[in-house]
Coordinates of C-alpha atoms and ligand atoms in Angstrom, one line a residue:
M60 CA 0.0 0.0 0.0
N61 CA 1.3 3.5 -0.9
S62 CA 0.8 5.2 2.3
K63 CA 2.8 8.4 2.7
V64 CA 2.2 11.3 0.4
Y65 CA 4.3 14.4 -0.2
I66 CA 2.9 17.4 -2.1
E67 CA 4.9 20.2 -3.5
T68 CA 3.0 23.3 -4.5
F69 CA 4.0 25.9 -7.1
G70 CA 2.2 29.0 -8.3
C71 CA -0.7 31.0 -7.0
Q72 CA -3.1 30.8 -4.0
M73 CA -5.5 28.7 -6.0
N74 CA -2.9 26.0 -6.1
V75 CA -2.3 26.3 -2.4
A76 CA -6.1 26.0 -1.8
D77 CA -6.2 23.0 -4.1
T78 CA -3.4 21.3 -2.2
E79 CA -5.3 21.8 1.0
R80 CA -8.3 20.2 -0.6
A81 CA -6.3 17.3 -2.0
V82 CA -4.7 16.6 1.4
T83 CA -8.1 16.6 3.1
G84 CA -9.4 14.0 0.7
L85 CA -6.2 11.9 0.9
R86 CA -6.3 11.8 4.7
K87 CA -9.9 10.8 4.6
A88 CA -8.9 7.9 2.3
G89 CA -6.3 6.8 4.9
Y90 CA -3.1 8.3 3.5
E91 CA -0.5 9.9 5.7
M92 CA 1.2 13.1 4.7
T93 CA 4.9 13.7 5.0
S94 CA 7.0 16.9 4.5
L95 CA 10.0 14.8 3.4
P96 CA 10.0 13.8 -0.3
N97 CA 12.6 11.1 0.4
E98 CA 10.2 9.1 2.7
A99 CA 7.2 9.5 0.5
D100 CA 5.5 6.6 -1.4
V101 CA 3.6 9.1 -3.5
V102 CA 4.9 12.5 -4.7
L103 CA 2.5 15.0 -6.2
L104 CA 3.7 18.2 -7.9
N105 CA 1.0 20.8 -8.0
T106 CA 2.1 22.9 -10.9
C107 CA 1.8 26.3 -12.5
S108 CA 2.0 27.2 -16.2
V109 CA 1.5 30.9 -16.2
R110 CA 5.0 31.5 -17.4
E111 CA 7.4 29.1 -19.2
R112 CA 9.9 29.1 -16.5
A113 CA 7.4 27.8 -14.0
E114 CA 6.5 25.0 -16.4
R115 CA 10.1 23.9 -17.0
K116 CA 10.6 23.6 -13.2
V117 CA 8.1 20.7 -13.1
F118 CA 10.1 18.6 -15.5
R119 CA 13.3 19.4 -13.6
R120 CA 11.7 18.2 -10.4
V121 CA 10.4 15.0 -12.0
S122 CA 13.9 14.1 -13.1
E123 CA 15.3 14.7 -9.6
L124 CA 12.5 12.6 -8.0
R125 CA 13.0 9.8 -10.5
K126 CA 16.5 9.3 -8.9
S127 CA 15.0 8.9 -5.4
P128 CA 15.9 5.4 -4.1
R129 CA 12.3 4.8 -2.9
H130 CA 10.9 5.1 -6.4
P131 CA 7.7 6.9 -5.4
V132 CA 4.6 7.1 -7.5
I133 CA 4.9 10.5 -9.2
G134 CA 1.8 12.5 -10.0
V135 CA 1.6 15.9 -11.8
M136 CA -1.5 18.0 -10.8
G137 CA -2.5 21.6 -11.4
C138 CA -2.2 23.7 -14.5
V139 CA 0.6 21.9 -16.4
A140 CA -1.3 18.6 -15.9
Q141 CA -4.5 20.1 -17.4
L142 CA -2.7 21.7 -20.3
E143 CA -0.2 19.0 -21.3
G144 CA -2.4 16.0 -20.4
S145 CA -1.0 12.6 -21.7
S146 CA 2.0 14.3 -23.4
I147 CA 3.5 14.5 -19.9
F148 CA 3.9 10.7 -19.9
Q149 CA 5.9 10.9 -23.1
R150 CA 8.0 13.8 -22.0
A151 CA 8.7 12.4 -18.5
S152 CA 8.2 8.7 -18.4
A153 CA 8.7 8.6 -14.6
V154 CA 5.3 10.2 -14.2
D155 CA 2.6 7.7 -13.3
L156 CA -0.4 10.0 -12.8
V157 CA -1.7 13.2 -14.4
I158 CA -4.4 15.0 -12.4
G159 CA -6.2 17.9 -14.1
T160 CA -7.2 21.0 -12.3
Q161 CA -10.8 19.8 -11.7
A162 CA -9.8 16.3 -10.5
T163 CA -8.5 17.2 -7.1
D164 CA -11.3 15.4 -5.3
R165 CA -10.7 12.2 -7.2
I166 CA -7.0 11.7 -6.4
P167 CA -7.6 8.8 -3.9
S168 CA -9.4 6.8 -6.5
L169 CA -6.8 7.6 -9.2
L170 CA -4.1 6.3 -6.8
A171 CA -6.1 3.2 -6.2
R172 CA -6.0 2.5 -9.9
I173 CA -2.2 2.7 -9.9
R174 CA -2.1 0.4 -6.9
D175 CA -4.2 -2.0 -8.9
G176 CA -1.5 -2.1 -11.5
E177 CA -2.7 0.5 -14.1
E178 CA 0.0 2.6 -15.7
S179 CA -0.2 6.2 -16.8
V180 CA -3.5 7.2 -15.2
L181 CA -5.0 10.4 -16.5
D182 CA -8.0 12.5 -15.4
L183 CA -8.7 15.8 -17.1
D184 CA -12.4 15.7 -16.5
E185 CA -14.6 18.4 -15.1
R186 CA -15.6 18.6 -11.4
Q187 CA -18.6 16.4 -10.8
E188 CA -21.9 17.2 -9.2
G189 CA -21.7 16.9 -5.4
E190 CA -17.9 17.6 -5.2
V191 CA -18.1 20.5 -2.8
W192 CA -15.2 22.5 -1.7
D193 CA -14.2 20.7 1.5
V194 CA -11.0 21.6 3.3
S195 CA -10.3 20.3 6.8
P196 CA -9.1 23.0 9.1
A197 CA -6.2 20.8 10.1
E198 CA -4.8 20.9 6.5
R199 CA -4.7 24.6 6.2
R200 CA -1.4 26.2 5.7
S201 CA -1.9 28.7 8.5
P202 CA -4.0 28.6 11.7
Y203 CA -4.8 32.3 11.3
V204 CA -5.2 33.1 7.6
A205 CA -7.4 30.9 5.4
F206 CA -7.8 31.0 1.6
V207 CA -11.4 30.7 0.6
P208 CA -11.9 30.2 -3.2
I209 CA -15.1 31.9 -4.4
I210 CA -14.6 31.6 -8.2
E211 CA -12.5 29.3 -10.3
G212 CA -11.4 29.7 -13.9
C213 CA -11.6 32.7 -16.2
N214 CA -13.7 33.8 -19.2
K215 CA -11.7 36.8 -20.1
F216 CA -9.2 35.3 -22.6
C217 CA -6.6 38.0 -22.4
S218 CA -4.4 37.2 -25.3
F219 CA -1.2 36.4 -23.3
C220 CA -2.8 34.2 -20.6
I221 CA -3.1 30.5 -20.3
V222 CA -5.5 30.5 -17.4
P223 CA -8.7 30.1 -19.4
Y224 CA -7.2 27.0 -20.8
S225 CA -5.7 25.5 -17.7
R226 CA -8.6 26.4 -15.3
G227 CA -11.5 26.4 -17.6
R228 CA -14.5 28.7 -17.6
E229 CA -15.6 30.8 -14.6
K230 CA -17.5 28.8 -12.0
S231 CA -18.7 30.6 -8.8
R232 CA -19.3 28.8 -5.6
G233 CA -22.7 29.4 -3.9
A234 CA -22.7 32.2 -1.4
N235 CA -24.3 30.1 1.3
E236 CA -21.4 27.6 1.1
I237 CA -18.8 30.5 1.2
V238 CA -20.5 32.2 4.2
A239 CA -20.8 28.9 6.1
E240 CA -17.1 28.2 5.5
V241 CA -16.2 31.7 6.8
Q242 CA -18.4 31.2 9.9
Q243 CA -16.7 27.9 10.6
L244 CA -13.3 29.4 10.2
R245 CA -14.2 32.2 12.6
S246 CA -15.5 29.7 15.2
L247 CA -12.2 27.9 14.9
G248 CA -10.2 31.1 15.7
Y249 CA -9.2 32.2 12.2
K250 CA -8.5 35.9 12.1
E251 CA -8.4 36.5 8.4
V252 CA -9.9 35.0 5.3
Q253 CA -8.7 35.7 1.8
L254 CA -11.4 35.3 -0.8
I255 CA -9.6 34.1 -3.9
G256 CA -10.2 33.6 -7.6
Q257 CA -8.7 34.6 -10.9
N258 CA -11.2 37.4 -11.1
V259 CA -13.1 37.7 -7.8
N260 CA -15.2 40.6 -8.9
S261 CA -16.6 38.6 -11.8
Y262 CA -18.3 36.4 -9.1
R263 CA -21.6 35.3 -10.5
P264 CA -23.3 32.4 -8.6
K265 CA -26.1 30.4 -10.1
T266 CA -28.6 31.6 -7.5
E267 CA -29.0 34.5 -5.1
D268 CA -29.1 32.0 -2.2
G269 CA -27.2 33.5 0.7
L270 CA -27.1 37.0 -0.9
E271 CA -30.7 37.9 -0.3
G272 CA -31.1 40.9 1.9
Y273 CA -27.7 42.3 1.2
A274 CA -27.4 45.5 -0.7
G275 CA -24.9 45.8 -3.5
A276 CA -24.7 46.7 -7.2
T277 CA -23.0 43.4 -8.1
A278 CA -23.1 39.8 -6.7
F279 CA -19.5 40.3 -5.6
S280 CA -20.2 43.4 -3.5
R281 CA -23.2 41.6 -2.0
L282 CA -21.0 38.7 -1.1
L283 CA -18.5 41.1 0.5
R284 CA -21.2 42.4 2.7
A285 CA -22.5 38.9 3.5
V286 CA -19.0 37.7 4.5
A287 CA -18.4 40.9 6.5
E288 CA -21.6 40.3 8.5
T289 CA -20.1 37.0 9.8
G290 CA -18.0 39.2 12.0
I291 CA -14.6 37.5 11.1
E292 CA -11.9 40.0 11.9
R293 CA -10.3 40.5 8.5
I294 CA -11.3 39.9 5.0
K295 CA -9.1 40.4 2.0
F296 CA -9.8 39.5 -1.6
T297 CA -7.7 38.9 -4.7
T298 CA -7.5 39.2 -7.7
S299 CA -9.8 42.0 -9.1
F300 CA -10.2 42.6 -12.8
P301 CA -10.4 46.3 -13.9
R302 CA -13.4 46.0 -16.2
D303 CA -15.5 44.4 -13.5
F304 CA -14.3 46.5 -10.7
H305 CA -17.5 48.3 -9.6
P306 CA -17.2 51.4 -7.3
D307 CA -19.7 49.6 -5.0
I308 CA -16.7 47.4 -3.8
V309 CA -15.1 50.5 -2.4
S310 CA -18.5 51.5 -0.8
A311 CA -18.7 48.0 0.9
I312 CA -15.1 48.5 2.3
E313 CA -16.1 51.9 3.7
E314 CA -19.2 50.3 5.4
Y315 CA -17.4 47.4 7.0
P316 CA -14.2 47.8 9.0
N317 CA -13.4 44.1 8.7
L318 CA -13.1 44.4 4.9
C319 CA -9.4 45.2 4.6
N320 CA -8.0 48.3 2.9
W321 CA -6.2 46.7 0.1
V322 CA -7.0 46.2 -3.6
H323 CA -5.0 44.1 -6.1
L324 CA -5.9 45.4 -9.5
P325 CA -3.6 44.2 -12.3
V326 CA -3.3 46.7 -15.2
Q327 CA -0.7 44.8 -17.3
S328 CA 0.3 47.8 -19.4
G329 CA -0.1 51.6 -19.6
S330 CA -0.3 51.7 -23.4
D331 CA -3.7 51.6 -25.0
R332 CA -2.3 50.0 -28.0
M333 CA -0.9 47.1 -25.9
L334 CA -4.0 46.8 -23.8
K335 CA -6.0 46.4 -27.0
A336 CA -3.5 43.7 -28.3
M337 CA -3.7 42.1 -24.9
R338 CA -7.5 42.0 -25.3
R339 CA -8.0 43.4 -21.8
G340 CA -11.2 45.2 -22.5
H341 CA -10.1 48.4 -20.8
T342 CA -8.0 51.5 -21.7
S343 CA -5.5 53.2 -19.4
A344 CA -8.1 55.9 -18.8
D345 CA -10.7 53.3 -17.7
Y346 CA -8.1 51.9 -15.3
L347 CA -7.1 55.4 -14.0
R348 CA -10.8 56.1 -13.3
R349 CA -10.9 53.0 -11.0
V350 CA -7.7 54.1 -9.3
E351 CA -9.2 57.5 -8.7
I352 CA -12.2 55.9 -7.0
I353 CA -9.9 53.6 -4.9
K354 CA -7.5 56.4 -3.9
S355 CA -10.2 58.9 -3.0
S356 CA -11.7 56.5 -0.4
S357 CA -11.9 57.6 3.2
R358 CA -10.3 54.3 4.1
S359 CA -6.9 55.1 2.5
L360 CA -6.8 51.9 0.5
A361 CA -3.5 50.3 -0.6
L362 CA -3.3 49.5 -4.3
T363 CA -1.1 46.8 -5.9
S364 CA -0.9 45.7 -9.5
D365 CA 0.8 43.4 -12.1
I366 CA 2.5 44.5 -15.3
I367 CA 3.9 42.6 -18.2
V368 CA 6.8 44.1 -20.1
G369 CA 7.9 43.1 -23.6
F370 CA 4.6 42.0 -24.9
P371 CA 4.8 41.4 -28.7
G372 CA 5.0 44.7 -30.6
E373 CA 5.7 46.8 -27.4
S374 CA 7.6 49.9 -28.6
E375 CA 9.7 52.3 -26.5
Q376 CA 6.7 54.6 -26.6
D377 CA 4.4 51.9 -25.3
F378 CA 6.8 51.2 -22.5
A379 CA 7.1 54.9 -21.7
D380 CA 3.3 54.9 -21.4
T381 CA 3.6 52.1 -18.8
M382 CA 6.2 54.0 -16.9
K383 CA 4.0 57.1 -16.9
L384 CA 1.0 55.1 -15.6
V385 CA 3.1 53.5 -12.8
R386 CA 4.3 57.0 -11.8
D387 CA 0.7 58.3 -11.8
C388 CA -0.7 55.4 -9.8
E389 CA 2.0 55.2 -7.1
F390 CA 1.3 51.5 -6.4
D391 CA 2.0 50.1 -2.9
G392 CA 3.4 47.0 -4.6
L393 CA 4.0 45.9 -8.2
F394 CA 4.6 42.5 -9.7
I395 CA 6.6 42.9 -12.9
F396 CA 6.7 40.0 -15.4
K397 CA 8.7 39.7 -18.6
Y398 CA 6.3 38.5 -21.3
S399 CA 6.5 34.7 -21.7
K400 CA 5.0 33.1 -24.8
R401 CA 2.4 30.5 -23.9
S402 CA 1.5 28.2 -26.8
R403 CA -2.3 28.0 -27.4
T404 CA -2.8 31.6 -26.4
P405 CA -3.6 34.1 -29.2
A406 CA -0.5 36.1 -28.5
A407 CA 1.7 33.1 -29.2
N408 CA 1.0 33.9 -32.9
F409 CA 1.7 37.6 -32.7
D410 CA 4.7 38.9 -34.6
D411 CA 7.2 41.4 -33.5
A412 CA 8.6 39.7 -30.5
V413 CA 10.6 42.0 -28.2
S414 CA 14.2 40.9 -27.7
E415 CA 15.2 39.3 -24.5
S416 CA 17.7 42.2 -23.8
D417 CA 15.0 44.8 -24.3
K418 CA 12.6 42.9 -22.0
T419 CA 15.3 42.8 -19.4
A420 CA 16.1 46.5 -19.8
R421 CA 12.5 47.4 -19.4
F422 CA 12.0 45.1 -16.5
L423 CA 14.9 46.7 -14.7
A424 CA 13.8 50.3 -15.5
L425 CA 10.3 49.6 -14.2
E426 CA 11.7 47.9 -11.1
E427 CA 13.9 50.9 -10.4
L428 CA 11.0 53.3 -10.8
Q429 CA 8.8 51.1 -8.5
I430 CA 11.5 51.0 -5.8
E431 CA 11.7 54.8 -5.9
L432 CA 7.9 55.2 -5.7
Q433 CA 7.5 52.5 -3.1
D434 CA 10.0 54.2 -0.9
K435 CA 7.6 57.2 -0.9
T436 CA 4.4 55.2 -0.3
Y437 CA 6.1 53.1 2.5
N438 CA 7.6 56.2 4.1
R439 CA 4.1 57.7 4.2
Q440 CA 3.2 55.0 6.8
V441 CA 5.9 56.2 9.2
G442 CA 4.2 57.8 12.3
R443 CA 0.9 55.9 11.6
A444 CA -0.5 53.0 13.6
L445 CA -1.3 49.9 11.6
S446 CA -3.3 46.9 12.7
V447 CA -1.1 43.8 12.3
L448 CA -2.0 40.2 12.4
V449 CA 1.1 38.5 14.0
E450 CA 1.9 35.4 11.9
K451 CA 5.5 34.3 12.8
Q452 CA 8.9 35.1 14.2
S453 CA 10.8 37.5 11.9
A454 CA 13.3 35.7 9.7
R455 CA 15.8 38.5 10.5
S456 CA 15.8 38.6 14.3
N457 CA 14.7 36.4 17.1
E458 CA 13.4 39.4 19.0
D459 CA 11.0 40.4 16.3
V460 CA 7.7 39.0 15.0
S461 CA 6.3 39.5 11.6
G462 CA 2.8 39.8 10.2
H463 CA 0.7 41.7 7.6
S464 CA -1.2 44.9 8.1
T465 CA -4.8 45.3 6.9
C466 CA -3.2 47.1 3.9
N467 CA -1.3 43.9 3.3
K468 CA 2.2 45.2 4.0
V469 CA 4.7 43.1 5.9
V470 CA 5.3 44.7 9.4
N471 CA 8.0 43.6 11.8
F472 CA 8.2 44.7 15.5
K473 CA 9.7 43.7 18.8
G474 CA 7.6 40.9 20.2
N475 CA 7.4 37.2 20.9
T476 CA 5.8 34.2 19.3
T477 CA 3.1 33.9 22.0
Q478 CA 1.6 36.8 20.2
R479 CA 1.0 34.7 17.1
G480 CA -2.5 34.9 15.9
S481 CA -3.3 38.1 17.7
I482 CA -4.0 41.5 16.1
V483 CA -1.7 44.2 17.4
D484 CA -1.6 48.0 16.7
V485 CA 1.9 48.9 15.7
L486 CA 3.3 52.4 15.4
I487 CA 5.4 52.5 12.3
S488 CA 8.9 54.0 12.8
E489 CA 10.8 52.9 9.8
A490 CA 10.2 52.0 6.1
K491 CA 12.3 49.4 4.4
P492 CA 12.1 48.5 0.7
N493 CA 9.4 45.8 1.2
S494 CA 8.5 46.0 4.8
L495 CA 7.8 48.3 7.7
Y496 CA 9.2 48.4 11.2
G497 CA 7.5 49.6 14.3
T498 CA 6.6 49.3 18.0
A499 CA 3.5 47.6 19.5
I500 CA 1.2 50.1 21.1
S501 CA -1.5 47.5 22.0
G502 CA -1.9 43.8 22.6
Ligands
5AD277 N1 3.8 36.2 -19.6 C1 4.1 37.0 -18.6 N2 3.3 37.3 -17.5 C2 2.1 36.7 -17.5 N3 1.1 36.8 -16.6 C3 0.1 36.0 -17.1 N4 0.4 35.4 -18.2 C4 1.7 35.9 -18.5 C5 2.6 35.6 -19.6 N5 2.2 34.9 -20.7 C6 1.1 37.6 -15.4 C7 0.0 38.7 -15.4 C8 -0.9 38.2 -14.4 C9 0.0 37.5 -13.4 C10 -0.7 36.5 -12.5 O1 0.9 36.8 -14.3 O2 0.6 39.9 -15.1 O3 -1.7 39.2 -13.8
SF4_278 FE1 -5.5 35.6 -17.4 FE2 -6.8 37.8 -18.2 FE3 -8.2 35.8 -17.0 FE4 -6.4 37.3 -15.6 S1 -8.3 38.0 -16.6 S2 -6.6 35.0 -15.6 S3 -4.8 37.7 -17.1 S4 -7.2 35.7 -19.0

């Protein structure tokens, strides 16, 4: 009997949530989990394919694992599994099992088939009726912060992005189920939930069950209010899509203190020509209008974003437009990516690739600008008191603890690990490049 399972997770929070769900099902089926790949009988790699580099990593890991003396059963799950399907068996013969993104609940039965002697087991099917999102609290990554998926997949088909192919069409969870999960998490002592999805604000459940009685211009803003009413201390949500970002989201945040003051709103480019080629469905002016609404909120909301540099056809002028937009937005945080060609996406057939050296130069120029701007936004926090959820001991000093503010910044301060899981007001005294430092004034 294959009894011990090790799972390695790459990529986004959705993969982290899927791993938690997979572990829940495996334990129910009698498997033990291990954190040591060398003692595992089954190794599962939960993979990401958003950029080519992430995808290559999977195959490197498989060839390392193949050499492990224990010869574990090797399974590939997640986005690479869904996209590459049976070709994974050809490319990496050590792989026994390919588990698509909607087959998470079926892993125990797929492993049983391997145990029964079947080779090369593949499941790329859709989720089946009755497979509800079930994560045992014991399997969650943190005892204080829980990811709660509210929508899976994406219908937007931005021309560079593989997600609509790897995760399928948008499917929203029922609001009743989400609210019940948050209530359960609250009663277990969780302090923060992060509502996650590729585009949370495209949330569109089949029925209004659980949302009746909540005001709100969109199903998502009604859901925010319903989740806020559970009384859980902190609620964050990510990722938001500009076209669907309704001002009522900001109104909901202003009404409920437990809705945190942070919005992650990827723009991808500051050039309208590029935004059109990316098929984003918004212009830079549309984006800036959203930013204006977010920034003029009485809650002083933090704003973070994603940008791709070197999309096919991006000229120096297009890139200058991106630099200008970034300067105008003064993001609290920015994830910068060099464009990576993903086969099957429309952009894979676009001409006019930007050279690697130009991509790198633009990446570095944008990064330098962001560092300069972030220094300003972080220094603005000095002298303010931020509410911080203490998560762990700081990596830098034994005397410091570390956590996130409601505006999702890393904050370190003098404290001890008995404070883990508590929410402490911290007076900020110093801004560092990606974190803040301060002194506890409560808790
Ligand atoms: N190349 C580079 N970056 C990409 N992203 C998505 N697809 C690609 C790609 N093909 C980035 C986007 C997205 C983030 C999660 O990953 O910026 O918002
Ligand atoms: Fe990808 Fe665009 Fe969907 Fe985001 S909105 S997941 S970038 S296709």
